[in-house]
């Protein structure tokens, strides 16, 4: 591993750390200036039955009687060591509440990601090798269609058709296999569109290169050409898109879980918003920011390893020039 890559990785790590801290501070500021008084709305709600002494103890325990800068420093220092605080609603550790619902969200997001990748690759392959008279143009329009339809609309349609009409799953059993599958489909379809768009554009470019024409001239089948020569160079830019898609999966899962009635991070956020449980809201938003930054950091660190044409100068990533692309597009042998 070269010194240039180590410098590049160190700079990316430092940038990621700064971004996470800024995201936490911004979340804290936004949550702190939200309209409404959570003390009045939650602690002094007669249905909760807190006495004034208990309210004062909770306020002191949460540090809500301190100035905003002191609260920010205390909250940030606890967040760095993994202490997410206590829920104002249940008085339970926020980390425990998140751990109870996180597996359901991870299962949904992982299944949706797999479906999105499979769908994107299938559409991209079809746009290259399905004859125009059999619907190649229609396949090229799928990504735009998928992007134009919100995932909650897709979810409602899937529930109506496969839940109520065909009876493949019951709405009252949202964690069953088929319910999870169709929830993942609803979440994965819009995500697949972004991946497919980039993959199609790069496949179009690679298909026009000289080595592709030589491979076809030597009798290489379209499937073998796609799998061995076109897919890998076309997939490199997809790494960045996939990193961005992870963030879309996190945000979309909140809506999809609500539509399908699943218990996950989405339901936790929904309850926290309705009860103004600020520690839970801040923890979920901050952790989402951490995941998004870390995924993009991994993409930044992996990309130079996947594409040897990328140069690292002074800790910066320098993309290949058009001449480099042209030279790299002609492999030594395309007969295999």
Tab-separated table of C-alpha atoms in Angstrom:
chain	number	residue	atom	x	y	z
A	1	UNK	CA	0.000	0.000	0.000
A	2	UNK	CA	1.556	3.279	-1.155
A	3	UNK	CA	2.191	6.345	0.963
A	4	UNK	CA	-0.066	8.353	-1.364
A	5	UNK	CA	-2.990	6.049	-0.574
A	6	UNK	CA	-2.313	6.260	3.182
A	7	UNK	CA	-2.320	10.070	2.991
A	8	UNK	CA	-5.503	9.950	0.936
A	9	UNK	CA	-7.174	7.586	3.447
A	10	UNK	CA	-6.103	9.705	6.430
A	11	UNK	CA	-7.559	12.849	4.865
A	12	UNK	CA	-10.838	11.085	4.068
A	13	UNK	CA	-11.061	9.767	7.640
A	14	UNK	CA	-10.481	13.242	9.060
A	15	UNK	CA	-13.079	14.737	6.728
A	16	UNK	CA	-15.597	12.058	7.692
A	17	UNK	CA	-15.048	12.721	11.399
A	18	UNK	CA	-15.584	16.460	10.911
A	19	UNK	CA	-18.739	15.876	8.862
A	20	UNK	CA	-20.178	13.577	11.553
A	21	UNK	CA	-19.498	16.152	14.270
A	22	UNK	CA	-21.055	18.938	12.198
A	23	UNK	CA	-24.095	16.772	11.453
A	24	UNK	CA	-24.570	16.084	15.166
A	25	UNK	CA	-24.230	19.748	16.080
A	26	UNK	CA	-26.687	20.752	13.353
A	27	UNK	CA	-29.161	18.108	14.502
A	28	UNK	CA	-28.860	19.279	18.103
A	29	UNK	CA	-29.423	22.924	17.112
A	30	UNK	CA	-32.436	22.118	14.935
A	31	UNK	CA	-34.015	19.899	17.584
A	32	UNK	CA	-33.345	22.483	20.298
A	33	UNK	CA	-35.116	25.284	18.433
A	34	UNK	CA	-38.140	23.225	17.373
A	35	UNK	CA	-41.433	24.873	18.332
A	36	UNK	CA	-43.133	23.491	21.395
A	37	UNK	CA	-41.919	22.707	24.886
A	38	UNK	CA	-41.223	18.998	25.354
A	39	UNK	CA	-41.151	19.470	29.123
A	40	UNK	CA	-44.717	20.758	29.112
A	41	UNK	CA	-45.969	18.396	26.407
A	42	UNK	CA	-44.441	15.225	27.788
A	43	UNK	CA	-43.450	15.458	31.416
A	44	UNK	CA	-46.358	17.600	32.558
A	45	UNK	CA	-48.953	15.627	30.628
A	46	UNK	CA	-51.482	14.501	33.294
A	47	UNK	CA	-51.695	11.060	31.669
A	48	UNK	CA	-48.043	10.427	32.516
A	49	UNK	CA	-48.613	11.053	36.228
A	50	UNK	CA	-45.247	12.681	36.981
A	51	UNK	CA	-45.025	14.699	40.161
A	52	UNK	CA	-43.160	18.014	40.249
A	53	UNK	CA	-40.281	16.413	42.133
A	54	UNK	CA	-40.015	13.666	39.491
A	55	UNK	CA	-40.145	16.268	36.719
A	56	UNK	CA	-37.305	18.228	38.331
A	57	UNK	CA	-35.260	15.030	38.685
A	58	UNK	CA	-35.774	14.136	35.000
A	59	UNK	CA	-34.878	17.671	33.904
A	60	UNK	CA	-31.695	17.530	35.966
A	61	UNK	CA	-30.836	14.042	34.678
A	62	UNK	CA	-31.307	15.167	31.056
A	63	UNK	CA	-29.344	18.358	31.702
A	64	UNK	CA	-32.215	20.441	30.320
A	65	UNK	CA	-31.771	23.043	33.040
A	66	UNK	CA	-28.334	23.950	31.641
A	67	UNK	CA	-27.541	26.593	28.978
A	68	UNK	CA	-27.694	25.392	25.370
A	69	UNK	CA	-23.889	25.406	24.852
A	70	UNK	CA	-23.418	23.287	27.969
A	71	UNK	CA	-26.147	20.910	26.823
A	72	UNK	CA	-24.477	20.618	23.411
A	73	UNK	CA	-21.062	19.844	24.875
A	74	UNK	CA	-22.491	17.272	27.296
A	75	UNK	CA	-24.578	15.626	24.603
A	76	UNK	CA	-21.693	15.552	22.109
A	77	UNK	CA	-19.224	14.122	24.605
A	78	UNK	CA	-21.700	11.360	25.512
A	79	UNK	CA	-22.410	10.640	21.840
A	80	UNK	CA	-18.699	10.165	21.085
A	81	UNK	CA	-18.488	7.375	23.694
A	82	UNK	CA	-21.742	5.763	22.525
A	83	UNK	CA	-24.074	7.086	25.228
A	84	UNK	CA	-27.263	8.186	23.430
A	85	UNK	CA	-29.077	9.294	26.573
A	86	UNK	CA	-32.477	8.400	28.013
A	87	UNK	CA	-35.876	8.551	26.360
A	88	UNK	CA	-38.051	11.298	27.818
A	89	UNK	CA	-41.111	9.184	27.154
A	90	UNK	CA	-40.128	5.811	28.591
A	91	UNK	CA	-37.043	6.761	30.622
A	92	UNK	CA	-35.223	3.861	28.949
A	93	UNK	CA	-31.806	4.095	27.287
A	94	UNK	CA	-32.146	5.299	23.713
A	95	UNK	CA	-29.534	2.775	22.597
A	96	UNK	CA	-31.765	-0.035	23.907
A	97	UNK	CA	-34.807	1.303	22.067
A	98	UNK	CA	-32.857	1.487	18.809
A	99	UNK	CA	-31.323	-1.967	19.279
A	100	UNK	CA	-34.799	-3.499	19.675
A	101	UNK	CA	-36.060	-2.256	16.299
A	102	UNK	CA	-32.830	-2.068	14.286
A	103	UNK	CA	-32.769	-5.738	13.132
A	104	UNK	CA	-36.128	-5.366	11.369
A	105	UNK	CA	-34.935	-2.273	9.499
A	106	UNK	CA	-31.627	-3.918	8.564
A	107	UNK	CA	-33.437	-6.965	7.136
A	108	UNK	CA	-35.717	-4.727	5.077
A	109	UNK	CA	-32.888	-2.483	3.838
A	110	UNK	CA	-30.619	-5.447	2.982
A	111	UNK	CA	-33.368	-7.202	1.023
A	112	UNK	CA	-34.231	-3.969	-0.784
A	113	UNK	CA	-30.587	-3.409	-1.686
A	114	UNK	CA	-30.276	-6.922	-3.137
A	115	UNK	CA	-33.473	-6.449	-5.155
A	116	UNK	CA	-32.298	-3.042	-6.383
A	117	UNK	CA	-28.954	-4.446	-7.595
A	118	UNK	CA	-30.587	-7.432	-9.319
A	119	UNK	CA	-33.200	-5.242	-10.982
A	120	UNK	CA	-30.643	-2.635	-12.098
A	121	UNK	CA	-28.290	-5.219	-13.633
A	122	UNK	CA	-31.195	-6.976	-15.358
A	123	UNK	CA	-32.488	-3.736	-16.881
A	124	UNK	CA	-28.983	-2.670	-17.926
A	125	UNK	CA	-28.336	-6.031	-19.574
A	126	UNK	CA	-31.637	-5.845	-21.422
A	127	UNK	CA	-30.883	-2.385	-22.781
A	128	UNK	CA	-27.738	-3.755	-24.427
A	129	UNK	CA	-28.835	-7.094	-25.812
A	130	UNK	CA	-32.632	-7.160	-26.118
A	131	UNK	CA	-33.579	-6.311	-29.733
A	132	UNK	CA	-35.281	-2.958	-30.247
A	133	UNK	CA	-38.356	-4.631	-31.693
A	134	UNK	CA	-38.752	-6.642	-28.472
A	135	UNK	CA	-38.786	-3.659	-26.125
A	136	UNK	CA	-35.266	-2.316	-25.654
A	137	UNK	CA	-36.593	1.247	-25.708
A	138	UNK	CA	-39.174	0.341	-23.064
A	139	UNK	CA	-36.433	-1.014	-20.816
A	140	UNK	CA	-34.501	2.248	-21.165
A	141	UNK	CA	-37.560	4.101	-19.911
A	142	UNK	CA	-37.912	2.006	-16.756
A	143	UNK	CA	-35.395	3.985	-14.626
A	144	UNK	CA	-37.212	7.266	-15.314
A	145	UNK	CA	-40.532	5.609	-14.504
A	146	UNK	CA	-39.202	4.137	-11.265
A	147	UNK	CA	-37.811	7.509	-10.177
A	148	UNK	CA	-41.093	9.290	-10.856
A	149	UNK	CA	-43.188	7.032	-8.597
A	150	UNK	CA	-42.715	7.444	-4.803
A	151	UNK	CA	-42.025	4.254	-2.895
A	152	UNK	CA	-45.109	4.665	-0.706
A	153	UNK	CA	-47.293	4.622	-3.842
A	154	UNK	CA	-45.545	1.446	-5.004
A	155	UNK	CA	-46.081	-0.022	-1.538
A	156	UNK	CA	-49.811	0.757	-1.533
A	157	UNK	CA	-50.212	-0.815	-4.977
A	158	UNK	CA	-48.338	-3.958	-3.883
A	159	UNK	CA	-50.444	-4.237	-0.728
A	160	UNK	CA	-53.663	-3.889	-2.718
A	161	UNK	CA	-52.699	-6.379	-5.434
A	162	UNK	CA	-50.698	-9.027	-3.558
A	163	UNK	CA	-52.163	-8.550	-0.085
A	164	UNK	CA	-55.862	-7.924	-0.608
A	165	UNK	CA	-56.485	-9.256	-4.130
A	166	UNK	CA	-54.178	-12.290	-4.325
A	167	UNK	CA	-53.824	-12.926	-0.587
A	168	UNK	CA	-50.105	-13.741	-0.668
A	169	UNK	CA	-49.593	-12.038	2.690
A	170	UNK	CA	-51.684	-10.584	5.473
A	171	UNK	CA	-51.439	-6.943	6.384
A	172	UNK	CA	-51.713	-7.887	10.071
A	173	UNK	CA	-48.528	-9.990	9.721
A	174	UNK	CA	-46.037	-7.419	8.367
A	175	UNK	CA	-42.959	-9.447	9.360
A	176	UNK	CA	-43.867	-12.537	7.338
A	177	UNK	CA	-41.657	-13.566	4.427
A	178	UNK	CA	-43.911	-12.306	1.634
A	179	UNK	CA	-44.789	-9.093	3.446
A	180	UNK	CA	-41.082	-8.394	3.936
A	181	UNK	CA	-40.369	-9.298	0.317
A	182	UNK	CA	-42.935	-6.901	-1.118
A	183	UNK	CA	-41.896	-4.167	1.308
A	184	UNK	CA	-38.332	-4.646	0.033
A	185	UNK	CA	-39.585	-4.474	-3.563
A	186	UNK	CA	-41.358	-1.183	-2.835
A	187	UNK	CA	-38.196	0.203	-1.276
A	188	UNK	CA	-35.777	-1.235	-3.835
A	189	UNK	CA	-37.497	-0.149	-7.070
A	190	UNK	CA	-36.686	3.598	-6.810
A	191	UNK	CA	-33.147	2.803	-5.647
A	192	UNK	CA	-32.586	0.491	-8.619
A	193	UNK	CA	-33.392	3.337	-11.007
A	194	UNK	CA	-30.361	5.431	-10.013
A	195	UNK	CA	-28.023	2.449	-10.259
A	196	UNK	CA	-29.487	1.375	-13.606
A	197	UNK	CA	-29.153	4.857	-15.123
A	198	UNK	CA	-25.420	5.051	-14.395
A	199	UNK	CA	-24.825	1.429	-15.426
A	200	UNK	CA	-26.684	1.859	-18.722
A	201	UNK	CA	-24.751	5.026	-19.591
A	202	UNK	CA	-21.415	3.333	-18.947
A	203	UNK	CA	-22.405	0.156	-20.777
A	204	UNK	CA	-23.327	2.264	-23.802
A	205	UNK	CA	-19.878	3.847	-23.666
A	206	UNK	CA	-18.008	0.562	-23.236
A	207	UNK	CA	-20.022	-1.173	-25.979
A	208	UNK	CA	-18.742	1.365	-28.497
A	209	UNK	CA	-15.077	0.719	-27.672
A	210	UNK	CA	-12.855	-1.081	-30.164
A	211	UNK	CA	-12.220	-4.085	-27.925
A	212	UNK	CA	-15.970	-4.823	-27.811
A	213	UNK	CA	-16.139	-4.842	-31.628
A	214	UNK	CA	-13.085	-7.122	-31.782
A	215	UNK	CA	-14.644	-9.501	-29.253
A	216	UNK	CA	-17.861	-9.700	-31.247
A	217	UNK	CA	-15.895	-10.258	-34.436
A	218	UNK	CA	-14.137	-13.239	-32.860
A	219	UNK	CA	-17.449	-14.879	-32.007
A	220	UNK	CA	-17.748	-14.020	-28.306
A	221	UNK	CA	-21.367	-14.410	-27.188
A	222	UNK	CA	-23.212	-11.355	-25.911
A	223	UNK	CA	-23.629	-12.863	-22.444
A	224	UNK	CA	-19.899	-13.654	-22.190
A	225	UNK	CA	-18.976	-10.220	-23.533
A	226	UNK	CA	-21.241	-8.589	-20.957
A	227	UNK	CA	-20.028	-10.653	-18.015
A	228	UNK	CA	-16.275	-10.690	-18.737
A	229	UNK	CA	-15.531	-7.421	-20.516
A	230	UNK	CA	-18.311	-4.846	-20.219
A	231	UNK	CA	-19.686	-5.213	-16.695
A	232	UNK	CA	-16.507	-4.578	-14.672
A	233	UNK	CA	-15.386	-1.272	-16.240
A	234	UNK	CA	-19.007	-0.098	-16.360
A	235	UNK	CA	-19.543	-0.901	-12.677
A	236	UNK	CA	-16.785	1.318	-11.269
A	237	UNK	CA	-18.855	4.549	-11.287
A	238	UNK	CA	-21.720	2.561	-9.760
A	239	UNK	CA	-19.723	2.283	-6.515
A	240	UNK	CA	-20.365	5.965	-5.780
A	241	UNK	CA	-24.040	5.657	-6.713
A	242	UNK	CA	-24.442	2.653	-4.424
A	243	UNK	CA	-22.969	4.638	-1.534
A	244	UNK	CA	-25.553	7.361	-2.132
A	245	UNK	CA	-28.278	4.725	-2.477
A	246	UNK	CA	-27.583	3.503	1.060
A	247	UNK	CA	-28.747	6.869	2.358
A	248	UNK	CA	-31.859	6.617	0.197
A	249	UNK	CA	-32.546	3.164	1.638
A	250	UNK	CA	-32.344	4.540	5.173
A	251	UNK	CA	-34.729	7.380	4.430
A	252	UNK	CA	-37.087	5.251	2.349
A	253	UNK	CA	-37.270	2.519	4.971
A	254	UNK	CA	-38.941	4.933	7.387
A	255	UNK	CA	-41.804	5.501	4.949
A	256	UNK	CA	-42.015	1.887	3.788
A	257	UNK	CA	-42.196	0.569	7.348
A	258	UNK	CA	-45.080	2.923	8.060
A	259	UNK	CA	-46.952	1.854	4.898
A	260	UNK	CA	-46.522	-1.879	5.628
A	261	UNK	CA	-47.017	-1.521	9.372
A	262	UNK	CA	-43.600	-2.902	10.252
A	263	UNK	CA	-41.949	-2.296	13.607
A	264	UNK	CA	-38.580	-0.701	12.950
A	265	UNK	CA	-36.681	2.554	13.014
A	266	UNK	CA	-39.573	4.157	11.122
A	267	UNK	CA	-42.140	3.340	13.785
A	268	UNK	CA	-39.709	4.490	16.485
A	269	UNK	CA	-39.240	7.825	14.724
A	270	UNK	CA	-42.985	8.191	14.227
A	271	UNK	CA	-43.680	7.681	17.927
A	272	UNK	CA	-40.850	9.997	18.907
A	273	UNK	CA	-42.135	12.773	16.638
A	274	UNK	CA	-45.681	12.494	17.976
A	275	UNK	CA	-44.472	12.587	21.583
A	276	UNK	CA	-41.579	15.029	20.980
A	277	UNK	CA	-39.104	12.555	22.437
A	278	UNK	CA	-36.100	14.668	21.496
A	279	UNK	CA	-33.278	12.356	22.694
A	280	UNK	CA	-34.597	9.536	20.491
A	281	UNK	CA	-35.047	11.807	17.469
A	282	UNK	CA	-31.580	13.258	17.823
A	283	UNK	CA	-30.003	9.827	18.209
A	284	UNK	CA	-31.745	8.370	15.137
A	285	UNK	CA	-30.911	11.343	12.907
A	286	UNK	CA	-27.304	11.391	14.107
A	287	UNK	CA	-26.826	7.651	13.601
A	288	UNK	CA	-28.312	7.915	10.105
A	289	UNK	CA	-25.777	10.637	9.343
A	290	UNK	CA	-22.967	8.445	10.694
A	291	UNK	CA	-24.023	5.503	8.515
A	292	UNK	CA	-24.316	7.705	5.428
A	293	UNK	CA	-20.878	9.265	5.970
A	294	UNK	CA	-19.204	5.932	6.704
A	295	UNK	CA	-20.673	4.265	3.610
A	296	UNK	CA	-19.457	7.106	1.416
A	297	UNK	CA	-16.070	6.964	3.149
A	298	UNK	CA	-15.796	3.255	2.327
A	299	UNK	CA	-16.693	4.015	-1.308
A	300	UNK	CA	-13.994	6.698	-1.457
A	301	UNK	CA	-11.410	4.320	-0.011
A	302	UNK	CA	-12.344	1.386	-2.236
A	303	UNK	CA	-12.595	3.255	-5.528
A	304	UNK	CA	-8.821	3.816	-6.029
A	305	UNK	CA	-8.241	0.127	-5.281
A	306	UNK	CA	-10.753	-0.953	-7.930
A	307	UNK	CA	-9.565	1.391	-10.668
A	308	UNK	CA	-5.756	1.412	-11.109
A	309	UNK	CA	-6.062	4.329	-13.578
A	310	UNK	CA	-6.832	6.700	-10.688
A	311	UNK	CA	-3.824	8.618	-9.412
A	312	UNK	CA	-3.476	9.863	-5.843
A	313	UNK	CA	-1.569	13.116	-5.612
A	314	UNK	CA	-1.171	14.920	-2.298
A	315	UNK	CA	-4.043	12.980	-0.792
A	316	UNK	CA	-6.371	13.910	-3.680
A	317	UNK	CA	-8.038	11.530	-6.090
A	318	UNK	CA	-7.323	12.443	-9.733
A	319	UNK	CA	-9.692	10.875	-12.248
A	320	UNK	CA	-8.321	9.397	-15.486
A	321	UNK	CA	-8.281	11.560	-18.582
A	322	UNK	CA	-10.043	10.743	-21.831
A	323	UNK	CA	-6.753	9.456	-23.246
A	324	UNK	CA	-6.351	7.146	-20.275
A	325	UNK	CA	-9.893	5.850	-20.775
A	326	UNK	CA	-9.201	5.173	-24.430
A	327	UNK	CA	-5.990	3.322	-23.656
A	328	UNK	CA	-7.532	1.321	-20.840
A	329	UNK	CA	-10.483	0.392	-23.026
A	330	UNK	CA	-8.317	-1.866	-25.214
A	331	UNK	CA	-7.396	-5.003	-23.283
A	332	UNK	CA	-4.595	-7.183	-24.511
A	333	UNK	CA	-6.846	-10.110	-25.260
A	334	UNK	CA	-10.563	-10.504	-25.724
A	335	UNK	CA	-10.640	-14.025	-27.000
A	336	UNK	CA	-11.472	-15.705	-23.717
